[in-house]
């Protein structure tokens, strides 16, 4: 990624659907996601690399971080290879975050995948524990966290609500990140989706652990500033003491780039906070996790 202090960086986009292995998604996984977020109209073969780059260009997005989303037992190795190939094709526009196999979880296999992600130049791992009956602080994940530190990889953890009908969301309460960071103070954590509805807890964890970042992909920023939305504590603290720990994200194609940027700009954040959110913090984090790669 070339140097530019005013870059806009989307810290969370999905691997274009056209590049993902074709698998059957159980109805209980997709039904409520579609009802809440309209995913059936947004996902599909039309979501190509060209579509992503065109939307980024139109919205003034300089760089994006592509996540290998492992949600229903997808072939993680194939996802990681697809992300690596995409980033290698567009290194100035894209960085990559890989994943590990969570279905039929094997520590040995997951550790191999962590090492391979580092060897492929990824900046981190994306893990969604609750989708597989695990918790953020599950001790089975501790070797993964340790290996991530060894390879200078951040770990992006799904936090807050999930709309999978048969998977409880309690395992992704951001309070559980506190225990993980107490045991792994050198681990850089990105709390994907910023932990709603546990916003006070998310703010407390980030205030305690400066290596915890909050990424806002997949949500409409207008609600962050809306009274009664549950985001009020976040809105106050992100505009002050947590300004260096916030990351702009869309979860493309879930959210449109231009819409999300417009809504953030309408929130009236302090100018330096808005700049940190939209790219400054992400630039620093990408540089940190790209060292020695």
mmCIF file of N, CA and C in Angstrom, residues 114-205:
data_model
loop_
_atom_site.group_PDB
_atom_site.id
_atom_site.type_symbol
_atom_site.label_atom_id
_atom_site.label_comp_id
_atom_site.label_asym_id
_atom_site.label_seq_id
_atom_site.Cartn_x
_atom_site.Cartn_y
_atom_site.Cartn_z
ATOM 1 N N UNK A 114 -2.710 -20.954 9.995
ATOM 2 C CA UNK A 114 -2.194 -19.664 10.464
ATOM 3 C C UNK A 114 -0.830 -19.390 9.839
ATOM 4 N N UNK A 115 0.050 -20.377 9.894
ATOM 5 C CA UNK A 115 1.385 -20.215 9.325
ATOM 6 C C UNK A 115 1.316 -19.934 7.827
ATOM 7 N N UNK A 116 0.433 -20.644 7.127
ATOM 8 C CA UNK A 116 0.314 -20.437 5.685
ATOM 9 C C UNK A 116 -0.252 -19.053 5.362
ATOM 10 N N UNK A 117 -1.151 -18.560 6.203
ATOM 11 C CA UNK A 117 -1.656 -17.194 6.004
ATOM 12 C C UNK A 117 -0.514 -16.184 6.091
ATOM 13 N N UNK A 118 0.350 -16.373 7.074
ATOM 14 C CA UNK A 118 1.499 -15.475 7.215
ATOM 15 C C UNK A 118 2.426 -15.585 6.011
ATOM 16 N N UNK A 119 2.673 -16.808 5.570
ATOM 17 C CA UNK A 119 3.560 -17.022 4.421
ATOM 18 C C UNK A 119 2.990 -16.419 3.141
ATOM 19 N N UNK A 120 1.672 -16.317 3.062
ATOM 20 C CA UNK A 120 1.020 -15.742 1.877
ATOM 21 C C UNK A 120 0.907 -14.222 1.957
ATOM 22 N N UNK A 121 1.420 -13.641 3.029
ATOM 23 C CA UNK A 121 1.415 -12.191 3.145
ATOM 24 C C UNK A 121 0.156 -11.591 3.723
ATOM 25 N N UNK A 122 -0.682 -12.423 4.356
ATOM 26 C CA UNK A 122 -1.885 -11.897 4.998
ATOM 27 C C UNK A 122 -1.493 -11.004 6.172
ATOM 28 N N UNK A 123 -2.404 -10.095 6.552
ATOM 29 C CA UNK A 123 -2.155 -9.259 7.723
ATOM 30 C C UNK A 123 -2.882 -9.782 8.955
ATOM 31 N N UNK A 124 -3.730 -10.800 8.789
ATOM 32 C CA UNK A 124 -4.462 -11.294 9.949
ATOM 33 C C UNK A 124 -5.319 -12.497 9.643
ATOM 34 N N UNK A 125 -6.103 -12.865 10.674
ATOM 35 C CA UNK A 125 -7.049 -13.979 10.601
ATOM 36 C C UNK A 125 -8.436 -13.476 10.943
ATOM 37 N N UNK A 126 -9.449 -14.046 10.304
ATOM 38 C CA UNK A 126 -10.843 -13.757 10.631
ATOM 39 C C UNK A 126 -11.464 -15.011 11.229
ATOM 40 N N UNK A 127 -12.009 -14.880 12.451
ATOM 41 C CA UNK A 127 -12.588 -16.028 13.153
ATOM 42 C C UNK A 127 -13.981 -15.652 13.640
ATOM 43 N N UNK A 128 -14.945 -16.552 13.435
ATOM 44 C CA UNK A 128 -16.326 -16.316 13.847
ATOM 45 C C UNK A 128 -16.761 -17.473 14.750
ATOM 46 N N UNK A 129 -16.361 -17.453 16.013
ATOM 47 C CA UNK A 129 -16.537 -18.616 16.888
ATOM 48 C C UNK A 129 -17.978 -19.090 17.054
ATOM 49 N N UNK A 130 -18.912 -18.168 17.266
ATOM 50 C CA UNK A 130 -20.279 -18.570 17.601
ATOM 51 C C UNK A 130 -20.953 -19.342 16.480
ATOM 52 N N UNK A 131 -20.517 -19.138 15.254
ATOM 53 C CA UNK A 131 -21.103 -19.862 14.135
ATOM 54 C C UNK A 131 -20.826 -21.360 14.238
ATOM 55 N N UNK A 132 -19.878 -21.729 15.094
ATOM 56 C CA UNK A 132 -19.484 -23.125 15.223
ATOM 57 C C UNK A 132 -19.548 -23.606 16.667
ATOM 58 N N UNK A 133 -20.396 -22.958 17.466
ATOM 59 C CA UNK A 133 -20.615 -23.396 18.836
ATOM 60 C C UNK A 133 -19.455 -23.142 19.765
ATOM 61 N N UNK A 134 -18.574 -22.202 19.418
ATOM 62 C CA UNK A 134 -17.443 -21.863 20.264
ATOM 63 C C UNK A 134 -17.609 -20.441 20.785
ATOM 64 N N UNK A 135 -16.736 -20.050 21.690
ATOM 65 C CA UNK A 135 -16.752 -18.704 22.250
ATOM 66 C C UNK A 135 -15.422 -18.019 21.952
ATOM 67 N N UNK A 136 -15.427 -16.713 22.015
ATOM 68 C CA UNK A 136 -14.206 -15.941 21.775
ATOM 69 C C UNK A 136 -13.076 -16.370 22.703
ATOM 70 N N UNK A 137 -13.417 -16.702 23.942
ATOM 71 C CA UNK A 137 -12.402 -17.087 24.929
ATOM 72 C C UNK A 137 -12.258 -18.597 25.055
ATOM 73 N N UNK A 138 -12.725 -19.348 24.086
ATOM 74 C CA UNK A 138 -12.591 -20.806 24.101
ATOM 75 C C UNK A 138 -11.110 -21.168 24.137
ATOM 76 N N UNK A 139 -10.742 -22.023 25.073
ATOM 77 C CA UNK A 139 -9.328 -22.368 25.226
ATOM 78 C C UNK A 139 -8.784 -23.128 24.022
ATOM 79 N N UNK A 140 -9.659 -23.723 23.217
ATOM 80 C CA UNK A 140 -9.192 -24.360 21.990
ATOM 81 C C UNK A 140 -8.600 -23.345 21.016
ATOM 82 N N UNK A 141 -9.012 -22.097 21.157
ATOM 83 C CA UNK A 141 -8.497 -21.052 20.272
ATOM 84 C C UNK A 141 -7.201 -20.429 20.780
ATOM 85 N N UNK A 142 -6.825 -20.718 22.009
ATOM 86 C CA UNK A 142 -5.630 -20.081 22.572
ATOM 87 C C UNK A 142 -4.355 -20.391 21.780
ATOM 88 N N UNK A 143 -4.148 -21.634 21.319
ATOM 89 C CA UNK A 143 -2.954 -21.864 20.489
ATOM 90 C C UNK A 143 -2.975 -21.055 19.190
ATOM 91 N N UNK A 144 -4.173 -20.786 18.685
ATOM 92 C CA UNK A 144 -4.300 -19.988 17.466
ATOM 93 C C UNK A 144 -3.886 -18.549 17.747
ATOM 94 N N UNK A 145 -4.339 -18.019 18.882
ATOM 95 C CA UNK A 145 -3.962 -16.656 19.253
ATOM 96 C C UNK A 145 -2.448 -16.550 19.446
ATOM 97 N N UNK A 146 -1.866 -17.557 20.090
ATOM 98 C CA UNK A 146 -0.413 -17.540 20.310
ATOM 99 C C UNK A 146 0.347 -17.586 18.986
ATOM 100 N N UNK A 147 -0.129 -18.416 18.063
ATOM 101 C CA UNK A 147 0.533 -18.522 16.756
ATOM 102 C C UNK A 147 0.375 -17.227 15.953
ATOM 103 N N UNK A 148 -0.766 -16.563 16.104
ATOM 104 C CA UNK A 148 -0.968 -15.281 15.423
ATOM 105 C C UNK A 148 0.052 -14.251 15.899
ATOM 106 N N UNK A 149 0.303 -14.216 17.199
ATOM 107 C CA UNK A 149 1.316 -13.305 17.735
ATOM 108 C C UNK A 149 2.687 -13.641 17.153
ATOM 109 N N UNK A 150 3.005 -14.922 17.110
ATOM 110 C CA UNK A 150 4.299 -15.364 16.580
ATOM 111 C C UNK A 150 4.517 -14.860 15.151
ATOM 112 N N UNK A 151 3.438 -14.829 14.371
ATOM 113 C CA UNK A 151 3.547 -14.426 12.965
ATOM 114 C C UNK A 151 3.140 -12.972 12.722
ATOM 115 N N UNK A 152 2.948 -12.221 13.799
ATOM 116 C CA UNK A 152 2.598 -10.804 13.673
ATOM 117 C C UNK A 152 1.300 -10.602 12.885
ATOM 118 N N UNK A 153 0.306 -11.441 13.172
ATOM 119 C CA UNK A 153 -1.003 -11.351 12.544
ATOM 120 C C UNK A 153 -2.011 -10.800 13.542
ATOM 121 N N UNK A 154 -2.866 -9.899 13.097
ATOM 122 C CA UNK A 154 -3.998 -9.497 13.927
ATOM 123 C C UNK A 154 -5.060 -10.588 13.867
ATOM 124 N N UNK A 155 -5.995 -10.560 14.800
ATOM 125 C CA UNK A 155 -7.125 -11.489 14.780
ATOM 126 C C UNK A 155 -8.414 -10.681 14.783
ATOM 127 N N UNK A 156 -9.204 -10.840 13.730
ATOM 128 C CA UNK A 156 -10.513 -10.195 13.635
ATOM 129 C C UNK A 156 -11.566 -11.175 14.137
ATOM 130 N N UNK A 157 -12.261 -10.795 15.198
ATOM 131 C CA UNK A 157 -13.247 -11.662 15.840
ATOM 132 C C UNK A 157 -14.648 -11.121 15.621
ATOM 133 N N UNK A 158 -15.552 -11.971 15.169
ATOM 134 C CA UNK A 158 -16.951 -11.570 15.037
ATOM 135 C C UNK A 158 -17.501 -11.293 16.430
ATOM 136 N N UNK A 159 -18.056 -10.101 16.631
ATOM 137 C CA UNK A 159 -18.618 -9.740 17.933
ATOM 138 C C UNK A 159 -20.058 -9.273 17.773
ATOM 139 N N UNK A 160 -20.820 -9.417 18.857
ATOM 140 C CA UNK A 160 -22.178 -8.905 18.885
ATOM 141 C C UNK A 160 -23.178 -9.856 18.274
ATOM 142 N N UNK A 161 -24.249 -9.266 17.751
ATOM 143 C CA UNK A 161 -25.365 -10.052 17.237
ATOM 144 C C UNK A 161 -24.953 -10.856 16.007
ATOM 145 N N UNK A 162 -25.437 -12.101 15.939
ATOM 146 C CA UNK A 162 -25.441 -12.817 14.666
ATOM 147 C C UNK A 162 -26.879 -13.259 14.407
ATOM 148 N N UNK A 163 -27.210 -13.429 13.145
ATOM 149 C CA UNK A 163 -28.586 -13.742 12.770
ATOM 150 C C UNK A 163 -28.749 -15.187 12.312
ATOM 151 N N UNK A 164 -27.802 -16.043 12.731
ATOM 152 C CA UNK A 164 -27.936 -17.467 12.472
ATOM 153 C C UNK A 164 -28.893 -18.046 13.508
ATOM 154 N N UNK A 165 -30.000 -18.602 13.057
ATOM 155 C CA UNK A 165 -31.117 -18.913 13.943
ATOM 156 C C UNK A 165 -30.797 -19.955 15.014
ATOM 157 N N UNK A 166 -29.847 -20.835 14.764
ATOM 158 C CA UNK A 166 -29.560 -21.907 15.716
ATOM 159 C C UNK A 166 -28.206 -21.748 16.404
ATOM 160 N N UNK A 167 -27.625 -20.541 16.365
ATOM 161 C CA UNK A 167 -26.328 -20.303 17.000
ATOM 162 C C UNK A 167 -26.445 -19.142 17.981
ATOM 163 N N UNK A 168 -26.406 -19.410 19.301
ATOM 164 C CA UNK A 168 -26.504 -18.328 20.289
ATOM 165 C C UNK A 168 -25.398 -17.297 20.100
ATOM 166 N N UNK A 169 -25.740 -16.042 20.373
ATOM 167 C CA UNK A 169 -24.774 -14.961 20.181
ATOM 168 C C UNK A 169 -23.922 -14.684 21.418
ATOM 169 N N UNK A 170 -24.259 -15.285 22.561
ATOM 170 C CA UNK A 170 -23.564 -14.957 23.810
ATOM 171 C C UNK A 170 -22.064 -15.222 23.730
ATOM 172 N N UNK A 171 -21.650 -16.183 22.918
ATOM 173 C CA UNK A 171 -20.233 -16.513 22.804
ATOM 174 C C UNK A 171 -19.407 -15.453 22.119
ATOM 175 N N UNK A 172 -20.083 -14.414 21.580
ATOM 176 C CA UNK A 172 -19.358 -13.337 20.920
ATOM 177 C C UNK A 172 -19.603 -11.994 21.596
ATOM 178 N N UNK A 173 -19.946 -12.059 22.887
ATOM 179 C CA UNK A 173 -20.000 -10.850 23.712
ATOM 180 C C UNK A 173 -18.583 -10.270 23.802
ATOM 181 N N UNK A 174 -18.401 -9.001 23.470
ATOM 182 C CA UNK A 174 -17.042 -8.436 23.476
ATOM 183 C C UNK A 174 -16.366 -8.464 24.840
ATOM 184 N N UNK A 175 -17.122 -8.648 25.916
ATOM 185 C CA UNK A 175 -16.484 -8.781 27.227
ATOM 186 C C UNK A 175 -15.509 -9.951 27.255
ATOM 187 N N UNK A 176 -15.759 -10.973 26.430
ATOM 188 C CA UNK A 176 -14.878 -12.135 26.401
ATOM 189 C C UNK A 176 -13.504 -11.797 25.831
ATOM 190 N N UNK A 177 -13.426 -10.716 25.064
ATOM 191 C CA UNK A 177 -12.126 -10.275 24.547
ATOM 192 C C UNK A 177 -11.218 -9.838 25.687
ATOM 193 N N UNK A 178 -11.802 -9.337 26.761
ATOM 194 C CA UNK A 178 -11.001 -8.912 27.916
ATOM 195 C C UNK A 178 -10.152 -10.064 28.428
ATOM 196 N N UNK A 179 -10.762 -11.229 28.618
ATOM 197 C CA UNK A 179 -10.012 -12.383 29.117
ATOM 198 C C UNK A 179 -8.913 -12.781 28.139
ATOM 199 N N UNK A 180 -9.237 -12.790 26.856
ATOM 200 C CA UNK A 180 -8.238 -13.150 25.847
ATOM 201 C C UNK A 180 -7.046 -12.194 25.899
ATOM 202 N N UNK A 181 -7.322 -10.904 25.993
ATOM 203 C CA UNK A 181 -6.235 -9.914 26.001
ATOM 204 C C UNK A 181 -5.449 -9.927 27.307
ATOM 205 N N UNK A 182 -6.088 -10.307 28.395
ATOM 206 C CA UNK A 182 -5.343 -10.471 29.651
ATOM 207 C C UNK A 182 -4.328 -11.598 29.521
ATOM 208 N N UNK A 183 -4.699 -12.657 28.803
ATOM 209 C CA UNK A 183 -3.795 -13.785 28.610
ATOM 210 C C UNK A 183 -2.812 -13.550 27.466
ATOM 211 N N UNK A 184 -3.205 -12.704 26.507
ATOM 212 C CA UNK A 184 -2.358 -12.442 25.337
ATOM 213 C C UNK A 184 -2.237 -10.934 25.125
ATOM 214 N N UNK A 185 -1.465 -10.257 25.965
ATOM 215 C CA UNK A 185 -1.384 -8.792 25.870
ATOM 216 C C UNK A 185 -0.731 -8.293 24.586
ATOM 217 N N UNK A 186 -0.051 -9.165 23.847
ATOM 218 C CA UNK A 186 0.577 -8.755 22.592
ATOM 219 C C UNK A 186 -0.299 -9.049 21.374
ATOM 220 N N UNK A 187 -1.490 -9.572 21.595
ATOM 221 C CA UNK A 187 -2.382 -9.907 20.489
ATOM 222 C C UNK A 187 -3.162 -8.672 20.046
ATOM 223 N N UNK A 188 -3.098 -8.353 18.770
ATOM 224 C CA UNK A 188 -3.912 -7.273 18.213
ATOM 225 C C UNK A 188 -5.255 -7.847 17.797
ATOM 226 N N UNK A 189 -6.326 -7.303 18.359
ATOM 227 C CA UNK A 189 -7.681 -7.805 18.115
ATOM 228 C C UNK A 189 -8.499 -6.739 17.404
ATOM 229 N N UNK A 190 -9.198 -7.142 16.369
ATOM 230 C CA UNK A 190 -10.193 -6.289 15.724
ATOM 231 C C UNK A 190 -11.564 -6.873 16.027
ATOM 232 N N UNK A 191 -12.386 -6.105 16.724
ATOM 233 C CA UNK A 191 -13.748 -6.537 17.051
ATOM 234 C C UNK A 191 -14.644 -6.205 15.867
ATOM 235 N N UNK A 192 -14.880 -7.205 15.027
ATOM 236 C CA UNK A 192 -15.699 -6.983 13.842
ATOM 237 C C UNK A 192 -17.131 -6.650 14.238
ATOM 238 N N UNK A 193 -17.680 -5.650 13.604
ATOM 239 C CA UNK A 193 -19.056 -5.172 13.819
ATOM 240 C C UNK A 193 -19.233 -4.449 15.154
ATOM 241 N N UNK A 194 -18.153 -4.297 15.912
ATOM 242 C CA UNK A 194 -18.120 -3.424 17.101
ATOM 243 C C UNK A 194 -19.067 -3.815 18.223
ATOM 244 N N UNK A 195 -19.544 -5.056 18.235
ATOM 245 C CA UNK A 195 -20.114 -5.623 19.452
ATOM 246 C C UNK A 195 -21.536 -5.302 19.833
ATOM 247 N N UNK A 196 -22.304 -4.595 18.992
ATOM 248 C CA UNK A 196 -23.695 -4.314 19.361
ATOM 249 C C UNK A 196 -24.448 -5.628 19.559
ATOM 250 N N UNK A 197 -25.255 -5.774 20.621
ATOM 251 C CA UNK A 197 -25.810 -4.733 21.508
ATOM 252 C C UNK A 197 -25.002 -4.444 22.773
ATOM 253 N N UNK A 198 -23.815 -5.050 22.928
ATOM 254 C CA UNK A 198 -23.030 -4.868 24.154
ATOM 255 C C UNK A 198 -22.053 -3.698 23.981
ATOM 256 N N UNK A 199 -22.575 -2.516 23.781
ATOM 257 C CA UNK A 199 -21.723 -1.390 23.424
ATOM 258 C C UNK A 199 -20.942 -0.849 24.620
ATOM 259 N N UNK A 200 -21.565 -0.728 25.776
ATOM 260 C CA UNK A 200 -20.820 -0.266 26.957
ATOM 261 C C UNK A 200 -19.681 -1.228 27.269
ATOM 262 N N UNK A 201 -19.948 -2.524 27.137
ATOM 263 C CA UNK A 201 -18.909 -3.521 27.380
ATOM 264 C C UNK A 201 -17.791 -3.406 26.346
ATOM 265 N N UNK A 202 -18.162 -3.197 25.100
ATOM 266 C CA UNK A 202 -17.163 -3.047 24.036
ATOM 267 C C UNK A 202 -16.265 -1.849 24.302
ATOM 268 N N UNK A 203 -16.870 -0.744 24.684
ATOM 269 C CA UNK A 203 -16.106 0.469 24.985
ATOM 270 C C UNK A 203 -15.162 0.228 26.158
ATOM 271 N N UNK A 204 -15.638 -0.447 27.193
ATOM 272 C CA UNK A 204 -14.802 -0.712 28.367
ATOM 273 C C UNK A 204 -13.601 -1.577 28.006
ATOM 274 N N UNK A 205 -13.833 -2.611 27.201
ATOM 275 C CA UNK A 205 -12.736 -3.498 26.808
ATOM 276 C C UNK A 205 -11.703 -2.738 25.975
#
